[in-house]
Every structure is written in structure tokens, then in C-alpha cells.
PDB file of N, CA and C in Angstrom:
ATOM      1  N   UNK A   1    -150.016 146.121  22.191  1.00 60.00           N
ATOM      2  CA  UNK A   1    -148.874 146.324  23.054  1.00 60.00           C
ATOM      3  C   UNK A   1    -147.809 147.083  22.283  1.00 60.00           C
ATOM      4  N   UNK A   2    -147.599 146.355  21.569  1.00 76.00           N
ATOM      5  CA  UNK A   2    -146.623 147.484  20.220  1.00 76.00           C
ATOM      6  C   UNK A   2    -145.067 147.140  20.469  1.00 76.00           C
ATOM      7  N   UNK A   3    -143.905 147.712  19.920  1.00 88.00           N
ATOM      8  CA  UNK A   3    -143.051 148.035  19.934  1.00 88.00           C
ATOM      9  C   UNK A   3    -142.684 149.259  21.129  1.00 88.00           C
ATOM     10  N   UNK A   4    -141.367 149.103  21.970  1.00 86.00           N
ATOM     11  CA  UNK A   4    -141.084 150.233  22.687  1.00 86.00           C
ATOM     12  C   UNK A   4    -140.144 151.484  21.768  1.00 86.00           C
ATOM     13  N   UNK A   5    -140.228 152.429  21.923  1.00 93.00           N
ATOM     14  CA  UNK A   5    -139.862 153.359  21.087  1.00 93.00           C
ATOM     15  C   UNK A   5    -139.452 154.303  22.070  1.00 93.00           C
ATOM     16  N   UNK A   6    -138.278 155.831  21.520  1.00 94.00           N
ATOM     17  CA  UNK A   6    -137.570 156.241  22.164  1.00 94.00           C
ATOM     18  C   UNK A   6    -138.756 156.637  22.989  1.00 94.00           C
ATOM     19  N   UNK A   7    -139.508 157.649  22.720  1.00 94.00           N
ATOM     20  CA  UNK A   7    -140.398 158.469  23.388  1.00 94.00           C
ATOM     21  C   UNK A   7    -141.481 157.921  24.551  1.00 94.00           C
ATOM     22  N   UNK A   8    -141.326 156.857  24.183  1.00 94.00           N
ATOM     23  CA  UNK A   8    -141.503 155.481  25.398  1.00 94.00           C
ATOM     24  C   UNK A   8    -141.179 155.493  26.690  1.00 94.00           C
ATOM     25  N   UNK A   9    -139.659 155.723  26.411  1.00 94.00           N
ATOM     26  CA  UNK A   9    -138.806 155.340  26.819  1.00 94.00           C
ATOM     27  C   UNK A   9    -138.209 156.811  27.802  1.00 94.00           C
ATOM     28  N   UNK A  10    -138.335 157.487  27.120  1.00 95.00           N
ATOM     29  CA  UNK A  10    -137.925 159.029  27.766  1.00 95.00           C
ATOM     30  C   UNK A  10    -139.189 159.160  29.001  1.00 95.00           C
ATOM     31  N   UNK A  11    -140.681 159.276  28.590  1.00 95.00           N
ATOM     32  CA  UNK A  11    -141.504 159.232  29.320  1.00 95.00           C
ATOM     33  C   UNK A  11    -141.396 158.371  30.854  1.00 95.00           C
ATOM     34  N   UNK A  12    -141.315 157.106  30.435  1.00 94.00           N
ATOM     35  CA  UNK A  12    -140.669 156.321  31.833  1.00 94.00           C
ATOM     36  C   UNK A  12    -139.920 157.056  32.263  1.00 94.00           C
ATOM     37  N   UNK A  13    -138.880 157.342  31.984  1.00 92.00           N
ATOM     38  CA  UNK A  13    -137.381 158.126  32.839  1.00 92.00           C
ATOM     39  C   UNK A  13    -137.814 159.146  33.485  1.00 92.00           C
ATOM     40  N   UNK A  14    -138.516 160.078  32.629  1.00 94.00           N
ATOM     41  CA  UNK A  14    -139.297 161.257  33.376  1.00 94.00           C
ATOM     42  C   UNK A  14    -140.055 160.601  34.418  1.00 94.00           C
ATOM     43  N   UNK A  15    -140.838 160.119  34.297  1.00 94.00           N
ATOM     44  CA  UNK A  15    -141.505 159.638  35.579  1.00 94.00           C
ATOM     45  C   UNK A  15    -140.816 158.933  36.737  1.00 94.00           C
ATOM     46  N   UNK A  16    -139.836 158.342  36.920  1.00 90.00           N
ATOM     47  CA  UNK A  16    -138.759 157.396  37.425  1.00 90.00           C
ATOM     48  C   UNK A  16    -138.168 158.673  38.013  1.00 90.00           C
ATOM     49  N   UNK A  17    -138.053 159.817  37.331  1.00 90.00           N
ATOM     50  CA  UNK A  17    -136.589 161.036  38.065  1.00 90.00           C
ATOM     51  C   UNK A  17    -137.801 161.652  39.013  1.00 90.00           C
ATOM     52  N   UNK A  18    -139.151 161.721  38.384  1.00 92.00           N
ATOM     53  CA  UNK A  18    -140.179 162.400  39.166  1.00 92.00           C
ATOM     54  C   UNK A  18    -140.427 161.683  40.439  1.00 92.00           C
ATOM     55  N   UNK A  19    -140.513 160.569  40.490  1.00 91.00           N
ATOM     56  CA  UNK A  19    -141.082 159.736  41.854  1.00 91.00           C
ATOM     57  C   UNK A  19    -139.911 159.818  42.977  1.00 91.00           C
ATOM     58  N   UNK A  20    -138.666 159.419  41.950  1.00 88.00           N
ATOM     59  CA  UNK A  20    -137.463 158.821  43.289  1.00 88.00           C
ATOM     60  C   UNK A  20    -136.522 160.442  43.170  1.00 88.00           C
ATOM     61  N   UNK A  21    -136.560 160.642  42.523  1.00 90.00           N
ATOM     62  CA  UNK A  21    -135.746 162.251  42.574  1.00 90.00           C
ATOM     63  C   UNK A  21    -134.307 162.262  42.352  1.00 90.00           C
ATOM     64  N   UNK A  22    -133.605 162.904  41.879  1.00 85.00           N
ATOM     65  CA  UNK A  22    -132.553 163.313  40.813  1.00 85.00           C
ATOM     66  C   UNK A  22    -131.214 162.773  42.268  1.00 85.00           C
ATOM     67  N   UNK A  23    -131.604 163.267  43.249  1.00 88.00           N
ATOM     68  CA  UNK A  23    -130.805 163.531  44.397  1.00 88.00           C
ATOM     69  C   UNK A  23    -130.325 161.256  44.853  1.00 88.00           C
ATOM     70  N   UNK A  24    -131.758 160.953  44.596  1.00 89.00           N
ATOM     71  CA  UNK A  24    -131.940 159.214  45.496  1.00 89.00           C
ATOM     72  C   UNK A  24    -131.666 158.693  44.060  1.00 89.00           C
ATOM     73  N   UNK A  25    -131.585 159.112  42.856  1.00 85.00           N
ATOM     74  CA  UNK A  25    -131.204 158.233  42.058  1.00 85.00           C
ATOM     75  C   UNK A  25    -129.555 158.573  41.524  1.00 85.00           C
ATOM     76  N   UNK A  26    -129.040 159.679  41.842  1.00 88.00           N
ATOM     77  CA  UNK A  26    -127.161 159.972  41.713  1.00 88.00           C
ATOM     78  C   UNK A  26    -126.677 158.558  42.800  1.00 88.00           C
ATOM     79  N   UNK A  27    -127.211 158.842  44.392  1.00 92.00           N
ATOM     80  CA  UNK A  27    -126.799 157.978  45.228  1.00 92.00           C
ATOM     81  C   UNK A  27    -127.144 156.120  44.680  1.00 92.00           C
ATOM     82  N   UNK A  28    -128.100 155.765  44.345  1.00 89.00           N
ATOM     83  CA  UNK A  28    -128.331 154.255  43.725  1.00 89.00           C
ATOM     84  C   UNK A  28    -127.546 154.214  42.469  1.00 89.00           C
ATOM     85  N   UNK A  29    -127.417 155.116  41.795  1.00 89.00           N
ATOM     86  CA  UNK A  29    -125.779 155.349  40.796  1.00 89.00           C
ATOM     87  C   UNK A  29    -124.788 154.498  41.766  1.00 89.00           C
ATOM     88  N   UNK A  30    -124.156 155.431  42.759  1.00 92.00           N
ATOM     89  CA  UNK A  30    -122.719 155.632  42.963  1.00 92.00           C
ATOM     90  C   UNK A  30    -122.994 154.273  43.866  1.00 92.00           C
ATOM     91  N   UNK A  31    -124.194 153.847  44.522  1.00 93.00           N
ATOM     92  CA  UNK A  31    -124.166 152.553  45.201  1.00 93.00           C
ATOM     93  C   UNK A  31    -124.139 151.303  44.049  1.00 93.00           C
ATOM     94  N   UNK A  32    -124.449 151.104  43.372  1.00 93.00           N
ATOM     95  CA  UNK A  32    -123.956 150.112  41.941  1.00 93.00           C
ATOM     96  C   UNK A  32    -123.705 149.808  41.932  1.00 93.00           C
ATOM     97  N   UNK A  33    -122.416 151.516  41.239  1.00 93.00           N
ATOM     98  CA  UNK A  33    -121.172 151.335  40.642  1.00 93.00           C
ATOM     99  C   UNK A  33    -120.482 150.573  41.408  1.00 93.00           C
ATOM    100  N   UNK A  34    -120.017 151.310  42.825  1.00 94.00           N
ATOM    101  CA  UNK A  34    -119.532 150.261  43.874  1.00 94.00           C
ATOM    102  C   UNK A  34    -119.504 149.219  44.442  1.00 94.00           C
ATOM    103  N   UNK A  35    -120.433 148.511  44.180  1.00 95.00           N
ATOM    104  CA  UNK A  35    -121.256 147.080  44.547  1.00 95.00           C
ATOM    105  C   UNK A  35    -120.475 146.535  42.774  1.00 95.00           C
ATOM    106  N   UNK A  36    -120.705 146.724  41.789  1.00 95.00           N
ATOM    107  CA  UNK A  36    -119.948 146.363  41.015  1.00 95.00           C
ATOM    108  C   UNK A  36    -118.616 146.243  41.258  1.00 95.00           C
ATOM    109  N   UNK A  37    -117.686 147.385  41.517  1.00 95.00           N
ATOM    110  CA  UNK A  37    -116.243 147.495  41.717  1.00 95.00           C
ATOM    111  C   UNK A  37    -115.965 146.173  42.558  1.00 95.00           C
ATOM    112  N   UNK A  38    -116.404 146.415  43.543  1.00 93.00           N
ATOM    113  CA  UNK A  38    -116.407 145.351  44.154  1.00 93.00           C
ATOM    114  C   UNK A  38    -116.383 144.075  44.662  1.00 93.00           C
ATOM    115  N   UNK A  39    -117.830 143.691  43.657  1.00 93.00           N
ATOM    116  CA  UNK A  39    -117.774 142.307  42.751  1.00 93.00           C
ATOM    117  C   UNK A  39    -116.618 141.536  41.900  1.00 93.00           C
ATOM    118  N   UNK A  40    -116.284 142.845  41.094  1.00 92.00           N
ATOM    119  CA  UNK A  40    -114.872 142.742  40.483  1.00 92.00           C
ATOM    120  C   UNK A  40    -113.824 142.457  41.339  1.00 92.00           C
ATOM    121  N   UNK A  41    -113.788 143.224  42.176  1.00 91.00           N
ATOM    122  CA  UNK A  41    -112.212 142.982  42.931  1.00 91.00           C
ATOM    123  C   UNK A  41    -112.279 141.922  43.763  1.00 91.00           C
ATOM    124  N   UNK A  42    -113.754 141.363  44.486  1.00 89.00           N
ATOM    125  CA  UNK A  42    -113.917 139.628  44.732  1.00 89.00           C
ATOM    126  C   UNK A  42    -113.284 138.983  43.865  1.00 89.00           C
ATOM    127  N   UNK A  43    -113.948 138.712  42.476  1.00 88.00           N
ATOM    128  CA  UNK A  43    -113.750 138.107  41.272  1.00 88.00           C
ATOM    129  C   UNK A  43    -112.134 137.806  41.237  1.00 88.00           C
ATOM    130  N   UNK A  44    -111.145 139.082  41.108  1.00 87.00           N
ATOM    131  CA  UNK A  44    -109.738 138.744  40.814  1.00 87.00           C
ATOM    132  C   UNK A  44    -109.022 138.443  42.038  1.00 87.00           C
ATOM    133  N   UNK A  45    -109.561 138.495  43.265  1.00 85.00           N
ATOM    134  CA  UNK A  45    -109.008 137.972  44.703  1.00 85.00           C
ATOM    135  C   UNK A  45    -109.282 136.451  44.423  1.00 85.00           C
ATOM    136  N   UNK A  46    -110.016 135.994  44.458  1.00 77.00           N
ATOM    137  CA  UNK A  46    -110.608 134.598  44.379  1.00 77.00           C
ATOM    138  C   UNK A  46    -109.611 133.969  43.212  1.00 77.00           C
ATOM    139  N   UNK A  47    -109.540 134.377  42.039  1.00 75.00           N
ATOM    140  CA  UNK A  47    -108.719 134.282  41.296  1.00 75.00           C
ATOM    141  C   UNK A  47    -106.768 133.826  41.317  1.00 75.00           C
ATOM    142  N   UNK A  48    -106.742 134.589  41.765  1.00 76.00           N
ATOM    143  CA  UNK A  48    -105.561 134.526  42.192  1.00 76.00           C
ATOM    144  C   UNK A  48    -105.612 133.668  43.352  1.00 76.00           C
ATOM    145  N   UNK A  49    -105.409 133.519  44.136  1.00 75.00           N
ATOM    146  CA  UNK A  49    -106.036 132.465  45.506  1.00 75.00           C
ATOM    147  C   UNK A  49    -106.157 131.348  45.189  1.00 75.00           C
ATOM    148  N   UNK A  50    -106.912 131.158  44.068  1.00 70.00           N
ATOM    149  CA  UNK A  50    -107.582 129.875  43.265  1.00 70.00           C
ATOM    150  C   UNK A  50    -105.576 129.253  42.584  1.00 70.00           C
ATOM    151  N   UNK A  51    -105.495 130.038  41.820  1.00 71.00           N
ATOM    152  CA  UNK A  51    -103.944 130.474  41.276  1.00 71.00           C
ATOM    153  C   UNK A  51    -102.893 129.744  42.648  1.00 71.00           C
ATOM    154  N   UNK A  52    -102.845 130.247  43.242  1.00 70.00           N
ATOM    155  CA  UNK A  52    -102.024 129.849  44.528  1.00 70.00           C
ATOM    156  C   UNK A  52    -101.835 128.922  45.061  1.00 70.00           C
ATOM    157  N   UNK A  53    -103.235 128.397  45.272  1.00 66.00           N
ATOM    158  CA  UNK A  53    -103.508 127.162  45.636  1.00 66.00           C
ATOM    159  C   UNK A  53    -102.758 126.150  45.028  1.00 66.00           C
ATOM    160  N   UNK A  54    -103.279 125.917  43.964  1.00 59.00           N
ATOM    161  CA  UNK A  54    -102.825 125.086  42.518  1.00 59.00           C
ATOM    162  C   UNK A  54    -101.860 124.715  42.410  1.00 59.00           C
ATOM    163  N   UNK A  55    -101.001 126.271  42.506  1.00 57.00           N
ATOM    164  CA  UNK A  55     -99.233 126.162  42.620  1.00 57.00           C
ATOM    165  C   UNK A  55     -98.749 124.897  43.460  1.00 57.00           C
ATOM    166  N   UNK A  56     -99.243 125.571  45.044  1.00 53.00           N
ATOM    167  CA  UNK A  56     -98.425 124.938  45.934  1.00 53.00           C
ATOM    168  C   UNK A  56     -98.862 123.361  46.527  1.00 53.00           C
ATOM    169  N   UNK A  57    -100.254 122.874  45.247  1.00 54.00           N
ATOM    170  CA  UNK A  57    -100.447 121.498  45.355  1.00 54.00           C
ATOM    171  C   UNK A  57     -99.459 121.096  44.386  1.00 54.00           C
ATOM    172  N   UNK A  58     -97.991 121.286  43.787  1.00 55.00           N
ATOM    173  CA  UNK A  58     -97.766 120.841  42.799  1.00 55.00           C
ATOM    174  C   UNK A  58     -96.446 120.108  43.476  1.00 55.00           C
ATOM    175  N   UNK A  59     -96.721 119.616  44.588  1.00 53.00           N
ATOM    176  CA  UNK A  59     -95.069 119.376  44.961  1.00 53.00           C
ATOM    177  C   UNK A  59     -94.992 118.091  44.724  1.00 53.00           C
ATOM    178  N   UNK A  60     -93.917 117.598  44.012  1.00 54.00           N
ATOM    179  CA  UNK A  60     -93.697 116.125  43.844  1.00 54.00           C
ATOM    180  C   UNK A  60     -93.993 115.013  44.805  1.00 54.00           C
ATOM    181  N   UNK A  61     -94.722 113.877  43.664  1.00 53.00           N
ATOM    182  CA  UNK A  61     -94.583 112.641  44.355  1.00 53.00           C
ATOM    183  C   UNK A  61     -93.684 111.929  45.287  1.00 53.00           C
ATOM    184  N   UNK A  62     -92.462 112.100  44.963  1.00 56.00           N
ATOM    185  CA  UNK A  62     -91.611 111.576  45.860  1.00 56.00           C
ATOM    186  C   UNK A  62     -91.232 112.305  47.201  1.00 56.00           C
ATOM    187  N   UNK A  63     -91.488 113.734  47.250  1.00 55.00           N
ATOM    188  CA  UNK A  63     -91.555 114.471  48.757  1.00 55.00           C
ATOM    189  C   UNK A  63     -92.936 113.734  49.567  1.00 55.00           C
ATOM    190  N   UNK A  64     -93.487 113.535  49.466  1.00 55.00           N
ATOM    191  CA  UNK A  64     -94.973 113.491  49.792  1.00 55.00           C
ATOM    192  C   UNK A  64     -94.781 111.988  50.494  1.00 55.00           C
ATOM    193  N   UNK A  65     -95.195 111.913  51.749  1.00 59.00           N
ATOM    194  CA  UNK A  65     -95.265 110.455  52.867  1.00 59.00           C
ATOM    195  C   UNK A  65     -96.706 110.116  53.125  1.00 59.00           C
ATOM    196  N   UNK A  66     -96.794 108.956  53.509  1.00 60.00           N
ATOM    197  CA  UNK A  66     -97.734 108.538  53.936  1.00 60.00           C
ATOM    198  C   UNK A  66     -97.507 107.732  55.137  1.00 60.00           C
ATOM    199  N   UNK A  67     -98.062 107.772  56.693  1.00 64.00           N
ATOM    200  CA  UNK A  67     -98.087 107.543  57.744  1.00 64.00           C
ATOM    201  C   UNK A  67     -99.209 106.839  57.827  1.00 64.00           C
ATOM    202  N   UNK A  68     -99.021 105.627  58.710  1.00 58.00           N
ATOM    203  CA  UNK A  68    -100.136 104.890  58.801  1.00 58.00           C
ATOM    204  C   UNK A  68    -100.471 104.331  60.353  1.00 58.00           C
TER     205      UNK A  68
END
């Protein structure tokens, strides 16, 4: 089985640009990237939100009633 090595490695790629084509693999690029960005900007929405929350559970014991 061996070790993978550059020329390995170039060969795959060549074959990979040959099958799916230069054109369908720019677009699964830029679809990703975006699906990443994305992820990210979930990530720091949730974040903050999470943040917010927190805050406005912080209101004192003595405001706080209980009805029965």
C-alpha cells in the first residue's frame, strides 16, 4: 500500500478535474465556501442570543413573585 506521496496525489487531482470538470468543481468551491460562511454566521447568532438570554435571566430575587 505504501506511503501517499506528492505525485500521488497530483494524479488523483488530475483525474478528479478530468471526471467533474474545472467549470462543476469552481461552483462546489464557491458552494462550501458559503455553506461555511454561513455556518459561521449561525455559530455567532446563536451566540449572542445565548448571551441575551442569560442577561435578562439575571433579574433579582426580590422582583420575582410567585402566585399560587
Amino acid at each position: 500500500m505504501g506511503e501517499i506521496s506528492i505525485t500521488k496525489l497530483l494524479v488523483v487531482a488530475a483525474l478528479i478535474i478530468l471526471v467533474f470538470g474545472t467549470k462543476k468543481l469552481r461552483t462546489l468551491g464557491g458552494d462550501l465556501g458559503s455553506a461555511i460562511k454561513g455556518f459561521k454566521k449561525a455559530m455567532n447568532e446563536d451566540d449572542v442570543s445565548a448571551k441575551k438570554s442569560v442577561d435578562a435571566d439575571d433579574i433579582p430575587a426580590e422582583k420575582l413573585s410567585h402566585k399560587e
